[in-house]
Coordinates of C-alpha atoms in Angstrom, one line a residue:
M19 CA -55.6 -68.7 85.9
A20 CA -56.1 -67.6 82.3
A21 CA -55.9 -64.0 83.4
L22 CA -52.7 -64.6 85.5
R23 CA -51.1 -66.5 82.6
A24 CA -51.9 -63.6 80.2
V25 CA -50.2 -61.2 82.6
L26 CA -47.1 -63.3 83.0
V27 CA -46.7 -64.0 79.2
A28 CA -47.3 -60.5 78.0
P29 CA -44.1 -58.5 77.1
P30 CA -43.2 -55.7 79.5
T31 CA -44.3 -52.2 78.4
P32 CA -41.2 -50.1 77.6
C33 CA -40.7 -47.1 79.8
P34 CA -40.3 -43.7 78.1
P35 CA -36.8 -42.2 78.4
Q36 CA -36.4 -39.4 80.9
V37 CA -35.8 -36.0 79.5
G38 CA -32.5 -35.6 81.4
Q39 CA -31.2 -38.9 80.2
R40 CA -32.0 -38.0 76.6
R41 CA -30.2 -34.7 76.8
G42 CA -27.2 -36.3 78.5
A43 CA -26.8 -38.9 75.8
A44 CA -27.1 -36.4 73.0
G45 CA -24.7 -34.0 74.7
G46 CA -22.2 -36.8 75.3
G47 CA -22.3 -37.8 71.7
L48 CA -21.8 -34.2 70.5
L49 CA -18.8 -33.8 72.9
R50 CA -17.3 -37.0 71.7
Y51 CA -17.8 -35.9 68.1
L52 CA -16.3 -32.5 68.7
G53 CA -13.3 -33.9 70.6
R54 CA -12.6 -36.4 67.8
W55 CA -12.9 -33.6 65.2
F56 CA -10.5 -31.3 67.1
Y57 CA -8.1 -34.1 67.6
E58 CA -8.1 -35.0 63.9
A59 CA -7.8 -31.3 62.9
E60 CA -4.8 -30.9 65.3
A61 CA -3.2 -34.1 64.0
A62 CA -3.7 -32.9 60.4
E63 CA -2.2 -29.5 61.2
A64 CA 0.9 -31.1 62.8
W65 CA 1.3 -33.4 59.8
A66 CA 1.1 -30.4 57.4
E67 CA 3.7 -28.6 59.5
R68 CA 6.1 -31.5 59.4
L69 CA 5.6 -31.8 55.7
R70 CA 6.4 -28.0 55.2
R71 CA 9.6 -28.4 57.3
R72 CA 10.6 -31.5 55.3
R73 CA 10.1 -29.7 52.0
L74 CA 12.1 -26.7 53.3
R75 CA 15.0 -28.9 54.4
S76 CA 14.9 -30.6 51.0
R77 CA 15.0 -27.3 49.1
N78 CA 18.0 -26.2 51.2
A79 CA 19.9 -29.5 51.1
Y80 CA 23.6 -29.4 50.5
C81 CA 24.5 -30.2 46.9
G82 CA 27.8 -31.9 47.7
F83 CA 27.8 -34.1 44.6
L84 CA 27.4 -31.0 42.3
R85 CA 30.3 -29.3 44.1
D86 CA 32.5 -32.3 43.8
R87 CA 31.8 -32.7 40.1
Y88 CA 31.5 -29.1 38.8
G89 CA 33.0 -26.9 41.5
D90 CA 31.7 -24.3 44.0
D91 CA 30.5 -21.7 41.4
V92 CA 28.4 -24.1 39.3
A93 CA 26.9 -25.8 42.4
A94 CA 25.9 -22.4 43.8
A95 CA 24.4 -21.4 40.5
I96 CA 22.3 -24.5 40.2
F97 CA 21.1 -24.2 43.8
T98 CA 20.1 -20.6 43.3
L99 CA 18.3 -21.3 40.0
S100 CA 16.5 -24.2 41.7
C101 CA 15.2 -21.8 44.3
G102 CA 13.8 -19.5 41.6
G103 CA 16.6 -17.0 41.8
G104 CA 19.0 -15.4 39.4
V105 CA 22.8 -15.8 38.7
R106 CA 25.3 -13.7 36.9
F107 CA 28.7 -15.0 36.0
E108 CA 31.8 -12.8 35.6
G109 CA 31.7 -11.1 32.2
Q110 CA 27.9 -11.4 31.8
D111 CA 25.7 -8.4 31.4
G112 CA 22.4 -10.0 32.0
W113 CA 21.0 -12.4 34.6
L114 CA 20.5 -16.1 34.1
R115 CA 17.0 -17.0 35.3
P116 CA 15.3 -20.4 35.7
E117 CA 12.6 -19.5 33.1
G118 CA 14.9 -20.3 30.2
Q119 CA 17.2 -23.2 29.3
W120 CA 19.5 -22.5 32.1
R121 CA 21.1 -26.0 32.6
P122 CA 23.2 -26.1 29.4
E123 CA 24.3 -22.5 29.9
V124 CA 25.3 -23.1 33.5
L125 CA 27.5 -26.0 32.5
R126 CA 29.2 -23.8 29.9
H127 CA 30.6 -21.7 32.8
L128 CA 32.6 -24.4 34.6
H129 CA 35.6 -22.2 35.1
V130 CA 33.9 -18.8 35.4
P131 CA 33.3 -17.4 38.9
V132 CA 29.9 -16.3 40.1
V133 CA 29.8 -12.6 40.9
A134 CA 26.1 -11.9 41.6
L135 CA 23.2 -13.9 43.1
D136 CA 19.6 -12.9 43.4
L137 CA 17.8 -15.0 46.0
S138 CA 15.1 -12.5 46.9
G139 CA 11.9 -14.0 48.1
S140 CA 13.4 -17.5 48.1
P141 CA 13.1 -20.2 50.8
L142 CA 16.8 -19.8 51.7
T143 CA 17.7 -20.9 55.3
Y144 CA 20.8 -21.1 57.4
H145 CA 21.6 -24.6 56.1
G146 CA 21.0 -23.5 52.5
L147 CA 24.0 -21.2 52.8
D148 CA 26.2 -24.3 52.7
N149 CA 25.7 -24.2 48.9
L150 CA 27.1 -20.6 48.7
V151 CA 29.9 -20.2 51.2
G152 CA 32.4 -21.6 48.8
L153 CA 32.2 -18.6 46.5
R154 CA 35.3 -16.4 46.4
R155 CA 34.4 -13.7 43.9
L156 CA 30.8 -12.9 44.9
R157 CA 30.3 -9.1 44.8
Q158 CA 26.5 -8.8 44.8
L159 CA 24.0 -10.7 47.0
D160 CA 20.2 -10.0 47.2
L161 CA 18.5 -11.7 50.1
S162 CA 15.6 -9.4 50.4
E163 CA 12.2 -10.7 51.4
C164 CA 13.5 -14.1 52.4
P165 CA 10.9 -15.4 55.0
H166 CA 13.3 -17.9 56.6
L167 CA 16.5 -15.8 56.7
D168 CA 17.4 -15.1 60.3
D169 CA 20.2 -13.6 62.4
W170 CA 22.2 -16.9 62.5
A171 CA 22.2 -17.0 58.7
L172 CA 23.5 -13.4 58.5
G173 CA 26.3 -14.4 60.8
R174 CA 27.6 -16.8 58.1
L175 CA 28.1 -14.1 55.5
H176 CA 31.5 -13.2 57.0
V177 CA 33.0 -15.6 54.5
F178 CA 32.3 -13.0 51.8
G179 CA 34.2 -10.3 53.7
A180 CA 37.0 -10.0 51.0
S181 CA 34.7 -9.7 48.0
L182 CA 31.1 -8.7 48.7
R183 CA 30.2 -5.1 47.8
E184 CA 26.4 -5.0 47.7
L185 CA 24.0 -6.8 50.1
S186 CA 20.3 -6.5 50.5
V187 CA 18.4 -8.0 53.5
A188 CA 15.4 -5.7 53.1
R189 CA 12.1 -6.8 54.4
C190 CA 13.3 -10.0 55.9
P191 CA 10.9 -10.6 58.9
L192 CA 13.3 -12.6 61.0
V193 CA 16.4 -10.3 60.8
T194 CA 17.0 -8.1 63.8
E195 CA 19.7 -5.8 65.1
R196 CA 21.6 -8.8 66.3
G197 CA 22.0 -10.1 62.8
L198 CA 23.0 -6.7 61.5
A199 CA 25.7 -6.5 64.1
T200 CA 27.5 -9.4 62.5
L201 CA 27.9 -7.6 59.2
H202 CA 30.9 -5.6 60.4
H203 CA 33.1 -8.3 58.9
L204 CA 32.1 -7.2 55.4
R205 CA 34.8 -4.6 55.0
E206 CA 34.5 -4.3 51.2
L207 CA 30.7 -3.6 51.4
R208 CA 29.7 -0.4 49.6
L209 CA 25.9 -0.7 49.6
L210 CA 23.7 -2.2 52.3
D211 CA 19.9 -2.3 52.0
V212 CA 18.1 -2.6 55.3
S213 CA 14.8 -1.2 54.3
G214 CA 11.7 -2.4 56.0
L215 CA 13.4 -4.3 58.9
R216 CA 11.6 -4.3 62.2
V217 CA 14.2 -3.3 64.7
P218 CA 13.9 -1.1 67.8
S219 CA 15.5 2.3 67.6
P220 CA 16.2 2.2 63.8
G221 CA 18.1 5.5 63.9
L222 CA 20.4 4.2 66.6
V223 CA 21.0 1.0 64.6
R224 CA 21.8 3.1 61.5
I225 CA 24.4 5.1 63.4
L226 CA 26.1 2.0 64.7
L227 CA 26.2 0.5 61.2
E228 CA 27.7 3.7 59.8
E229 CA 30.4 3.6 62.4
T230 CA 31.3 0.0 61.8
L231 CA 31.0 0.2 58.0
P232 CA 32.2 3.7 57.2
R233 CA 32.7 3.2 53.5
C234 CA 29.2 1.7 53.0
R235 CA 26.1 3.5 51.8
L236 CA 23.0 2.5 53.7
R237 CA 19.5 2.3 52.3
G238 CA 16.8 2.4 54.8
M239 CA 16.6 3.4 58.5
D240 CA 17.1 7.1 57.7
H241 CA 17.5 9.4 60.6
A242 CA 14.3 11.2 59.5
G243 CA 12.4 8.0 59.4
G244 CA 12.2 7.6 55.6
G245 CA 13.5 4.9 53.4
H246 CA 15.4 6.8 50.8
D247 CA 19.0 6.3 49.8
T248 CA 21.3 8.7 51.6
P249 CA 25.1 8.9 51.7
T250 CA 27.0 7.9 54.8
T251 CA 27.4 10.6 57.4
P252 CA 30.7 11.3 59.3
P253 CA 31.2 9.2 62.4
A254 CA 28.9 10.3 65.2
P255 CA 30.3 11.3 68.7
P256 CA 30.4 8.7 71.4
L257 CA 27.0 7.7 72.6
K258 CA 26.0 8.4 76.2
P259 CA 24.3 5.7 78.2
V260 CA 20.6 5.9 77.7
R261 CA 18.2 4.8 80.4
G262 CA 15.5 2.3 79.5
G263 CA 15.4 -0.1 76.5
G264 CA 17.7 2.1 74.2
G265 CA 20.7 1.7 76.5
G266 CA 20.5 -2.1 76.4
L267 CA 20.4 -2.0 72.6
V268 CA 23.4 0.2 72.4
F269 CA 25.6 -1.9 74.7
G270 CA 24.3 -5.1 73.1
L271 CA 25.4 -4.0 69.6
V272 CA 28.7 -2.7 70.9
F273 CA 29.3 -6.1 72.4
F274 CA 28.7 -7.7 69.0
F275 CA 30.9 -5.2 67.2
F276 CA 33.9 -5.3 69.5

């Protein structure tokens, strides 16, 4: 009886875990950890993208209160300087930049029109152009290397058709031949810089630009493939239909022009 009682009271001997069970438990824990890590990384990336978009919208917000208080020219100047660009009012020889005390100087030009804007490399978007479209004496506009400038934004530049003489959209990654096709409204344009744009058949696009802007000098998309400044050539003869991708480009641009 004593021996039986000892056996019944003694604690059970734990069984060693099986090798397969140990590996499965460890593997499941690792998979759960990796899944949670990837989910958190994806959520953080999505949050950062939303934050970038919110900041971009904020920097391109319409300054309606400035326009109502100071007029179109001063509002456009303040918006440009806030984007890190440069402004030149009529009668000025130099550029007004945000590095100096630009706020008092801008307010001293309440009744002086803006004639030149340098927004190169700025975060300008389609909506940011709301702050510029009211300008009536703008003659020079530099939009080169703007990472968010697209074809839709170029389509809004027709409001400067009666005044704009120099325009640069060089090295804008989102600008294509469709956006360039909308520039035929700028009849007073004398210089157009399209250097570094990634468009199919650049020589063909240049010919069409020369035909629609006959008094404008083009910089970039040379027939020889270079990027030097060359005078506008006489109008080319009518283009014959081209088989393949080139023909679609020709008729697509002609549709936009006419």
